[in-house]
PDB file of C-alpha atoms in Angstrom:
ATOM      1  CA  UNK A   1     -79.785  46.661  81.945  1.00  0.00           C
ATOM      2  CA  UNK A   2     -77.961  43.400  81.556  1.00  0.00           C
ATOM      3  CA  UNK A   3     -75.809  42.311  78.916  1.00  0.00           C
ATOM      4  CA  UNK A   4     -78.057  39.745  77.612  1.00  0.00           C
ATOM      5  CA  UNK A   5     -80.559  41.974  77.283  1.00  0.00           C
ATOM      6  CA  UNK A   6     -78.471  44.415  74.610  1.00  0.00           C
ATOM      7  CA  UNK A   7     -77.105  41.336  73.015  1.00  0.00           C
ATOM      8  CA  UNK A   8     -81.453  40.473  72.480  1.00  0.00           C
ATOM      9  CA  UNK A   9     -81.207  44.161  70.939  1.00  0.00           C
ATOM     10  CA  UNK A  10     -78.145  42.946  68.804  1.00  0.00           C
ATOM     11  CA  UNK A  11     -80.275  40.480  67.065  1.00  0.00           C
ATOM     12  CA  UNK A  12     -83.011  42.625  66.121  1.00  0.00           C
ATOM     13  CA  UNK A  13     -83.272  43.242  62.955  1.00  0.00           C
ATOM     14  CA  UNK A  14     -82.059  46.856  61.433  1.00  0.00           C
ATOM     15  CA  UNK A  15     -79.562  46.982  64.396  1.00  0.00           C
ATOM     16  CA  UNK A  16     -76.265  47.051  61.596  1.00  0.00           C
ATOM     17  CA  UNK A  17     -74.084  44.896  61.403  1.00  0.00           C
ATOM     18  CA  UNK A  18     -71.303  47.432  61.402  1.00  0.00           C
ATOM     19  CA  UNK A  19     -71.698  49.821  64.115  1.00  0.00           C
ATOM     20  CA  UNK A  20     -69.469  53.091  65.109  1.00  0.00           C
ATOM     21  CA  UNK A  21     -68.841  53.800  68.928  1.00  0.00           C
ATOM     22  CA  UNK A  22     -71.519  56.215  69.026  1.00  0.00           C
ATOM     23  CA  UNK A  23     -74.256  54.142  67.360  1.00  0.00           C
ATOM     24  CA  UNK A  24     -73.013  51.452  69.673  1.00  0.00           C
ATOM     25  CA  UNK A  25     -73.256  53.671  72.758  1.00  0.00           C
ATOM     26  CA  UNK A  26     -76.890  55.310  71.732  1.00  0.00           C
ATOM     27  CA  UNK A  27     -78.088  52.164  71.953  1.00  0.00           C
ATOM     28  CA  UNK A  28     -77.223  51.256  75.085  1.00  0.00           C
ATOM     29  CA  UNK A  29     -77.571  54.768  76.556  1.00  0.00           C
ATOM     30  CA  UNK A  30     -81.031  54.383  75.840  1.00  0.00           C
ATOM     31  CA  UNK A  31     -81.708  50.969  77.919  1.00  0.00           C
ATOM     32  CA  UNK A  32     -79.889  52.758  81.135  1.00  0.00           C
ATOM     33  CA  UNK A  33     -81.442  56.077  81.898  1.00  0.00           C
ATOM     34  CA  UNK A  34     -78.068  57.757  79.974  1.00  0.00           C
ATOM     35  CA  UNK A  35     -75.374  57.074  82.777  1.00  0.00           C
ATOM     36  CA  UNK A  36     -72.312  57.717  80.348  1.00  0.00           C
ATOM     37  CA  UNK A  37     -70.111  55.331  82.531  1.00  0.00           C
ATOM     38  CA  UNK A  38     -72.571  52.166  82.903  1.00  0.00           C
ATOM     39  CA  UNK A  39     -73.261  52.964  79.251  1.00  0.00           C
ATOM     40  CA  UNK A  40     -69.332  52.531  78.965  1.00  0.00           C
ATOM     41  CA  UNK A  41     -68.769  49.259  80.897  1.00  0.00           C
ATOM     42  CA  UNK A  42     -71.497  47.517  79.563  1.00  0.00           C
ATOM     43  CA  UNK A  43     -69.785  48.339  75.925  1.00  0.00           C
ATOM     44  CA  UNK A  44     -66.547  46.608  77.242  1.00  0.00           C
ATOM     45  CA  UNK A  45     -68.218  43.756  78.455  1.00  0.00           C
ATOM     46  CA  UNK A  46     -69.858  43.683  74.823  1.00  0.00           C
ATOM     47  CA  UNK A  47     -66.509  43.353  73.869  1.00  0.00           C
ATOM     48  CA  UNK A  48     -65.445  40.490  76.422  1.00  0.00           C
ATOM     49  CA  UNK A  49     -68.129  38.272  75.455  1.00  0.00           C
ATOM     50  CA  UNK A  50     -67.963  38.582  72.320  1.00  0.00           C
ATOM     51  CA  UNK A  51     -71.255  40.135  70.985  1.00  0.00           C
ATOM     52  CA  UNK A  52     -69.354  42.565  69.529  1.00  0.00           C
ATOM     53  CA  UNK A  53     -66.285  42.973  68.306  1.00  0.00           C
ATOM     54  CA  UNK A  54     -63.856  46.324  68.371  1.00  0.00           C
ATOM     55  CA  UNK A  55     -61.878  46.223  64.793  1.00  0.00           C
ATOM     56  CA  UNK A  56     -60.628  49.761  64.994  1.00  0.00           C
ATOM     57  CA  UNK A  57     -60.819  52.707  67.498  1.00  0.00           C
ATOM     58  CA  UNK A  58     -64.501  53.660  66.936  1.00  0.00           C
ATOM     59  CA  UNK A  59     -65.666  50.495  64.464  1.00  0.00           C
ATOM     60  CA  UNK A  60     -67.231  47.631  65.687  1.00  0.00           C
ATOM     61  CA  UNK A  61     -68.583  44.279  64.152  1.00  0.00           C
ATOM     62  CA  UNK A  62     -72.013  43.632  65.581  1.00  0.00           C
ATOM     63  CA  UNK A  63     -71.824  39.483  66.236  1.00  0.00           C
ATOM     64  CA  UNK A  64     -75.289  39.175  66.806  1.00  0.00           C
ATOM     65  CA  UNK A  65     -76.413  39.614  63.939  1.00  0.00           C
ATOM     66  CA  UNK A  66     -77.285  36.608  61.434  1.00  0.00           C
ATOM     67  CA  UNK A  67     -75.098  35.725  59.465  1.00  0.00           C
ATOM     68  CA  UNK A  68     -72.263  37.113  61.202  1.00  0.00           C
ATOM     69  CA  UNK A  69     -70.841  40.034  59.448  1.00  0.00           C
ATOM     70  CA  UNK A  70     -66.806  39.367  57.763  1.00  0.00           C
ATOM     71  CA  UNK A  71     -64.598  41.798  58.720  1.00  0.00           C
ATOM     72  CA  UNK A  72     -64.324  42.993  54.364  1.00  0.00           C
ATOM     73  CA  UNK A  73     -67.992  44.805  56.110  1.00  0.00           C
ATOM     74  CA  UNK A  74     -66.082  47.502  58.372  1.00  0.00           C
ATOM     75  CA  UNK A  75     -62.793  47.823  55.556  1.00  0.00           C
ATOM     76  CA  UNK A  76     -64.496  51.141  53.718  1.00  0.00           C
ATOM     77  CA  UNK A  77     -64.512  52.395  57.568  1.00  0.00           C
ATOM     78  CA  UNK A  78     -61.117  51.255  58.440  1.00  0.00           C
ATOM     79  CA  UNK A  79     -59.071  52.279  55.688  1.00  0.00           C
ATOM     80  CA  UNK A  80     -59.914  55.567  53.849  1.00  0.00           C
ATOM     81  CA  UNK A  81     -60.730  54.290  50.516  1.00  0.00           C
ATOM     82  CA  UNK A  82     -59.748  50.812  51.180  1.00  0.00           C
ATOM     83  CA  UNK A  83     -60.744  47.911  48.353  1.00  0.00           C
ATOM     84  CA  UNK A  84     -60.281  44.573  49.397  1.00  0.00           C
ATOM     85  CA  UNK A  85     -58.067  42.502  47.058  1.00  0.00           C
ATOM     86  CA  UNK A  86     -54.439  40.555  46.108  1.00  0.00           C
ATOM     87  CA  UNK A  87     -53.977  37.568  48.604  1.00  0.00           C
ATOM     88  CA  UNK A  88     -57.756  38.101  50.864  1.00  0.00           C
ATOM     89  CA  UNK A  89     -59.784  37.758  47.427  1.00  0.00           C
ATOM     90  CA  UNK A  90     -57.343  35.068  45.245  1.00  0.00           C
ATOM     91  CA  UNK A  91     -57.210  33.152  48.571  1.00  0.00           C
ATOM     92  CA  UNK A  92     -61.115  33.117  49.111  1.00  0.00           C
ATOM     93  CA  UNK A  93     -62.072  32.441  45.439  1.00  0.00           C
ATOM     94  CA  UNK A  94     -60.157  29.448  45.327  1.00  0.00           C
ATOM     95  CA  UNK A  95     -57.458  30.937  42.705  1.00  0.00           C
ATOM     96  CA  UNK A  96     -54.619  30.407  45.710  1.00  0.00           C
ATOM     97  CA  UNK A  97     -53.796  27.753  46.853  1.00  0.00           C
ATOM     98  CA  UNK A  98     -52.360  28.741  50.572  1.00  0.00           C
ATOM     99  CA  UNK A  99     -54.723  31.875  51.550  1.00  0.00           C
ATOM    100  CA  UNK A 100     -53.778  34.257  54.092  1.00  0.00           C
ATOM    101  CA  UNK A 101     -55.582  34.951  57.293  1.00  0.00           C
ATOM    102  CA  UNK A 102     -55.245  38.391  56.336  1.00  0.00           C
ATOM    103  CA  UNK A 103     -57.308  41.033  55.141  1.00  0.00           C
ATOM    104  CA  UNK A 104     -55.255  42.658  52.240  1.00  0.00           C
ATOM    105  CA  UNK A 105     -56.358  45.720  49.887  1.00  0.00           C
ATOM    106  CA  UNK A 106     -55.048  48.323  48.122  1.00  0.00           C
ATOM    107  CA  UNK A 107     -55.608  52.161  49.155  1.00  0.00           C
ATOM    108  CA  UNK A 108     -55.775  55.009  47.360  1.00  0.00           C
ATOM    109  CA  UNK A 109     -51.812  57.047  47.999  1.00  0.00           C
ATOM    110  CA  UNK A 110     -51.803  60.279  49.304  1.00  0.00           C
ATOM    111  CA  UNK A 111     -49.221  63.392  49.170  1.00  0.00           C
ATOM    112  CA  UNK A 112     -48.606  61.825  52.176  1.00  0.00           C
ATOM    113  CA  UNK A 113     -48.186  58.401  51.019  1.00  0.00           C
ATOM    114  CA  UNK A 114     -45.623  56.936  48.527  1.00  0.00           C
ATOM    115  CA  UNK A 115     -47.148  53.871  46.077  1.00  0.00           C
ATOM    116  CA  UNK A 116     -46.170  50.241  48.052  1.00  0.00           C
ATOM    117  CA  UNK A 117     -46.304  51.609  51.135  1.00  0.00           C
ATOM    118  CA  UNK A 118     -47.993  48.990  53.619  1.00  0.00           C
ATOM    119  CA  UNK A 119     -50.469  50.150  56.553  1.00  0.00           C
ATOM    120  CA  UNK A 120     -51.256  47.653  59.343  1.00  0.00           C
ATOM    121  CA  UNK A 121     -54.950  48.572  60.723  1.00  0.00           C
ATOM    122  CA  UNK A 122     -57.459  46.881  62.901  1.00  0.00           C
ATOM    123  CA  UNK A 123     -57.853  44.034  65.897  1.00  0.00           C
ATOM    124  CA  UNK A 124     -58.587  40.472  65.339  1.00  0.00           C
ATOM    125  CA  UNK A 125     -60.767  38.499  67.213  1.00  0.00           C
ATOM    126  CA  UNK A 126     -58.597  36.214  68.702  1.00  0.00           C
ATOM    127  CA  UNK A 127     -56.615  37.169  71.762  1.00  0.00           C
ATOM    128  CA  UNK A 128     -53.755  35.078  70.868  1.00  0.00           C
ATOM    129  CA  UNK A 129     -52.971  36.557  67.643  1.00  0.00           C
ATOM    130  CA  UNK A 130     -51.491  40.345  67.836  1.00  0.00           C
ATOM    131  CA  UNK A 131     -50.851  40.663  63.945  1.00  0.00           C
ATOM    132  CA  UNK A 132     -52.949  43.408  62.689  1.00  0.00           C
ATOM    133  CA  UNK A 133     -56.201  42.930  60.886  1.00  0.00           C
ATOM    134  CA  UNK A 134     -56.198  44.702  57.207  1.00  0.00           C
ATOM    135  CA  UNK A 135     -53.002  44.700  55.478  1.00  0.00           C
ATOM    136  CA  UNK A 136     -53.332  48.051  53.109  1.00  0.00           C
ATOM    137  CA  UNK A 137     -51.200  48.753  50.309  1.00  0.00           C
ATOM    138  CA  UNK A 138     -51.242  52.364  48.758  1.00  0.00           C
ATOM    139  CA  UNK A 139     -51.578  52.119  45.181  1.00  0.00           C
ATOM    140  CA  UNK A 140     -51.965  55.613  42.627  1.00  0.00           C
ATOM    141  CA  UNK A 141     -55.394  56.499  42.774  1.00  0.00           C
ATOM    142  CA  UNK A 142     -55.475  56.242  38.252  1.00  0.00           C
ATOM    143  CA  UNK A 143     -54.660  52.615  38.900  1.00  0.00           C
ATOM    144  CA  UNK A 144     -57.591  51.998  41.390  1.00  0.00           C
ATOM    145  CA  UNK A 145     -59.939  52.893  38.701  1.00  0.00           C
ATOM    146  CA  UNK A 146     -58.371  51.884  35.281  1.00  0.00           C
ATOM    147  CA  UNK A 147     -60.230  50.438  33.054  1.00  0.00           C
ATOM    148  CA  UNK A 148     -63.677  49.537  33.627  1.00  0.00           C
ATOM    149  CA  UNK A 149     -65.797  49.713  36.469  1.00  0.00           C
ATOM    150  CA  UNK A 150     -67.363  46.304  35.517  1.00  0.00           C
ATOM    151  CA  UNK A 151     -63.981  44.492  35.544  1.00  0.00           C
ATOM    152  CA  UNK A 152     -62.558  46.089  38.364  1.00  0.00           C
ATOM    153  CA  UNK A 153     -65.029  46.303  41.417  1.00  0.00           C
ATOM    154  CA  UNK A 154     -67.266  42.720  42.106  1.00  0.00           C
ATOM    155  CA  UNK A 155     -71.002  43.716  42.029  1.00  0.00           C
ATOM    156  CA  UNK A 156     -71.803  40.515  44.068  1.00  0.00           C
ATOM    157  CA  UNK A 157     -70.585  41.909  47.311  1.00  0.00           C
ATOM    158  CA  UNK A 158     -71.965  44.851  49.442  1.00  0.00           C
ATOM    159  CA  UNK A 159     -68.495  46.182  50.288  1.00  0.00           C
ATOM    160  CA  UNK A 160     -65.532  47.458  47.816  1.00  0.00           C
ATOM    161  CA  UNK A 161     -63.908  44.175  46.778  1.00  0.00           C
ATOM    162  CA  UNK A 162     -61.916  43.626  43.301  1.00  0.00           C
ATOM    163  CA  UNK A 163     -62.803  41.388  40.905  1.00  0.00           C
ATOM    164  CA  UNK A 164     -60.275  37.946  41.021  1.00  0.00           C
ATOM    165  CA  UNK A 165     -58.913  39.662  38.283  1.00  0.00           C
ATOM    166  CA  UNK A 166     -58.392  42.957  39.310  1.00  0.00           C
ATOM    167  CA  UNK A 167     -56.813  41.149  42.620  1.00  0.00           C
ATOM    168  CA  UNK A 168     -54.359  39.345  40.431  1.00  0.00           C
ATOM    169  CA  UNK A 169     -53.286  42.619  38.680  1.00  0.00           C
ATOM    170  CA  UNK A 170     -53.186  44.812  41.817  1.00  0.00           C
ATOM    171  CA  UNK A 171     -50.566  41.848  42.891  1.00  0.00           C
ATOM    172  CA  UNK A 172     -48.261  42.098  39.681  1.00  0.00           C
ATOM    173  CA  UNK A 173     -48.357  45.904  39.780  1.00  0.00           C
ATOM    174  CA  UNK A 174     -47.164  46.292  43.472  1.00  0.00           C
ATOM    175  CA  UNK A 175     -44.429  43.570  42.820  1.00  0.00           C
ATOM    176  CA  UNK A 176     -43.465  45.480  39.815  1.00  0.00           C
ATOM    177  CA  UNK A 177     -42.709  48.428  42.190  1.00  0.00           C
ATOM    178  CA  UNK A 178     -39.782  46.257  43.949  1.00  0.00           C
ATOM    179  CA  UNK A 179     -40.912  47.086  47.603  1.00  0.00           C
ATOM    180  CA  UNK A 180     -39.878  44.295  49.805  1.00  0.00           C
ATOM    181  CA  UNK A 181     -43.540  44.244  51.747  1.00  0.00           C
ATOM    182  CA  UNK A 182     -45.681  42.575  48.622  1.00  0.00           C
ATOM    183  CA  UNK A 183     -42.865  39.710  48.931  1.00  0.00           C
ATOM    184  CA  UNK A 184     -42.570  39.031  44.722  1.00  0.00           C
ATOM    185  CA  UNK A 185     -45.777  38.167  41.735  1.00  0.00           C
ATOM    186  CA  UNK A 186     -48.143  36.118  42.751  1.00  0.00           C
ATOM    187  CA  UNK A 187     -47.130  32.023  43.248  1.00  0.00           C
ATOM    188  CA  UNK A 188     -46.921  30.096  39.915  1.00  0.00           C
ATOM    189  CA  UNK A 189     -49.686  27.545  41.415  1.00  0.00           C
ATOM    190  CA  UNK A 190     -52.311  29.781  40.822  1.00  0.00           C
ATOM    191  CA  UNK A 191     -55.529  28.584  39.295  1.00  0.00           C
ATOM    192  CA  UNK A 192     -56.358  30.166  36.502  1.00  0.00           C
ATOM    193  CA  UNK A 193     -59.063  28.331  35.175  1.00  0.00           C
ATOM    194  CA  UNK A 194     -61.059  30.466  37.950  1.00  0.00           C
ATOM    195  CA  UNK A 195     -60.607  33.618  36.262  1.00  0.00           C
ATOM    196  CA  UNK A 196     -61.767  35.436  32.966  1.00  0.00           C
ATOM    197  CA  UNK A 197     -58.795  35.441  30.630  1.00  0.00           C
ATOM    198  CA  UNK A 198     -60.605  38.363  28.705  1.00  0.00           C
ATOM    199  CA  UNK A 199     -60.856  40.395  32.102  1.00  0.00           C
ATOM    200  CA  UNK A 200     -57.526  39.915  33.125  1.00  0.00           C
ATOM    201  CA  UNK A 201     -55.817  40.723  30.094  1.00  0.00           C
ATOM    202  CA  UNK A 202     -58.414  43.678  29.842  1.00  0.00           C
ATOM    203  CA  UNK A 203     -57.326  44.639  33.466  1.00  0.00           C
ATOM    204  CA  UNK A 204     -53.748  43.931  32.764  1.00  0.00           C
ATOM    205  CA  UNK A 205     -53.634  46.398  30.016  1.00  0.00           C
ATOM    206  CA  UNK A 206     -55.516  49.558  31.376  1.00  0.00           C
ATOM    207  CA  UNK A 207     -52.960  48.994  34.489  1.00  0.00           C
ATOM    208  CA  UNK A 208     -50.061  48.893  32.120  1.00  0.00           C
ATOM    209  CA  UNK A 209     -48.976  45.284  33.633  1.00  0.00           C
ATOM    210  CA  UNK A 210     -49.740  43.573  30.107  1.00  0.00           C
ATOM    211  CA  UNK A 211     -46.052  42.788  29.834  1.00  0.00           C
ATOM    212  CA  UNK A 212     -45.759  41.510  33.649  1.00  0.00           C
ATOM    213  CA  UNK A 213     -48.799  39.212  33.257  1.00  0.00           C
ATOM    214  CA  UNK A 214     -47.069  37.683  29.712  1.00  0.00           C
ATOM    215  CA  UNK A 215     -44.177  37.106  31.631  1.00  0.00           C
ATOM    216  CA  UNK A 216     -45.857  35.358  34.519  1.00  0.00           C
ATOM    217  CA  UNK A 217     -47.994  33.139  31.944  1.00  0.00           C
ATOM    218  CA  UNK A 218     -44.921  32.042  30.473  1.00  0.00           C
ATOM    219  CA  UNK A 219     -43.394  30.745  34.035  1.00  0.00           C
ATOM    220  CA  UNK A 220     -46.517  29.029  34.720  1.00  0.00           C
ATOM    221  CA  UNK A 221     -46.791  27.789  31.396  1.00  0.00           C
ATOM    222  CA  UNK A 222     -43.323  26.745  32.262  1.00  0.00           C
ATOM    223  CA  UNK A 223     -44.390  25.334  35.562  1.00  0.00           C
ATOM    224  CA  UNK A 224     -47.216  23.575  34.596  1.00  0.00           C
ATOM    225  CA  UNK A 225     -44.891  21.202  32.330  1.00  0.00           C
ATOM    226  CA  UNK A 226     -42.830  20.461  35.087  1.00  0.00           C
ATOM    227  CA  UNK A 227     -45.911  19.612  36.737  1.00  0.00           C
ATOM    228  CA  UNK A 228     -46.360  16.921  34.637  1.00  0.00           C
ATOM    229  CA  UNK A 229     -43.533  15.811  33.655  1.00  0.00           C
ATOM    230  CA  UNK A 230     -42.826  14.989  37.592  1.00  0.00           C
ATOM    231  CA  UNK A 231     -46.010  13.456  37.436  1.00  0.00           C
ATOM    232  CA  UNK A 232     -45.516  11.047  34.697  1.00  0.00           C
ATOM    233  CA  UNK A 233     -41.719  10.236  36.009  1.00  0.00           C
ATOM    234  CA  UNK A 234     -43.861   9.392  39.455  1.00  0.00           C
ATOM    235  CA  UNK A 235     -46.070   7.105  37.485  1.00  0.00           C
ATOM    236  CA  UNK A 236     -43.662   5.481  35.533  1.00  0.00           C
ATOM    237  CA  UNK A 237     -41.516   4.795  38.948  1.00  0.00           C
ATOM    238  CA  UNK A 238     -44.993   3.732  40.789  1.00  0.00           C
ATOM    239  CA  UNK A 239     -44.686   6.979  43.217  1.00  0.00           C
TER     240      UNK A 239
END
């Protein structure tokens, strides 16, 4: 069986758009008579054209299907309890104003895990970029869930992603924990006409970051007049 004709199988629809190795290699077993090692090169030349592509050992994004499934699809197989959030969903929601290429969540921590610990996980598409895929940062698993539901997890998406202001919050509580990964709050350019101020300070409080988020507000406050001030000494000067 050629590789056009399991890319035509791809397509169909009900074929997933997030596939493990084993659904992958069912499939294809199927279309040639179960010879494990055809079955197995046709899978890496899947991979070389690009119908699908390998995120993980065992996780693959199917790119046949329509629309093409994000990467945020395979994170809940990636990264054991993995919610996408800080930079990924500020950055995508407009609130950022520089997003990252990266795919960053929080996770819950283990016995094995301190809080602020970053995991690197996953393969990106491109051949020419080796950085990892997911950035995960362990977080204590009463912090994941504080609060409510509602405000914490976005209903709109089929995968675990935070709210923008859950995201915002996840970002001032690992900063608050000093570690030198998170690299300091979130940037003072944020746009925060894109969130819910109720939410946040909602979120903000069942995290116990109330304080951190009144002290950021003040610095942009801050920021925001030096915004304008520049702005009218630019006018005034015919900048």
């Amino acid at each position: 069986m050629s590789v056009q004709s399991v890319m035509s199988l791809l397509r169909a629809r009900g074929s997933g758009r997030v596939l493990s190795h084993a659904t992958l290699r069912r499939l294809v077993e199927r279309h040639v008579n179960g010879e494990g090692a055809s079955a197995s090169v046709l899978i890496d030349s899947l991979v070389s054209v690009k119908a699908v592509h390998k995120v993980s050992e065992g996780i693959y994004l199917n790119y046949m299907a329509d629309p093409m499934p994000s990467p945020a699809e395979a994170l809940k197989y990636v990264v054991q309890g993995g919610v996408l959030s800080l930079q990924t969903v500020l950055g995508q929601s407009g609130v950022l104003n520089n997003p990252t290429s990266n795919y960053t969540c929080i996770r819950p921590a283990t016995d094995a895990t301190i809080e602020g610990e970053l995991e690197l996980v996953g393969q990106r598409m491109s051949r020419h970029n080796n950085s990892p895929l997911y950035w995960a940062y362990t977080v204590d698993p009463a912090i994941m869930s504080a609060g409510q539901q509602d405000d914490n997890l976005d209903s709109a998406f089929s995968y675990p992603r935070a709210t923008v202001e859950k995201a915002f919050c996840d970002w001032l509580y690992l900063a608050a924990l000093n570690h030198p990964e998170i690299g300091g709050e979130p940037p003072l350019d944020c746009d925060l006409d894109l969130m819910d101020r109720d939410r946040l300070d909602r979120v903000a409080s069942a995290m116990g970051v109330k304080a951190n988020l009144d002290q950021w507000l003040e610095r942009h406050f801050e920021y925001l007049s030096d915004e304008d001030v520049d702005a009218n000494m630019s006018s005034s000067l015919g900048f």
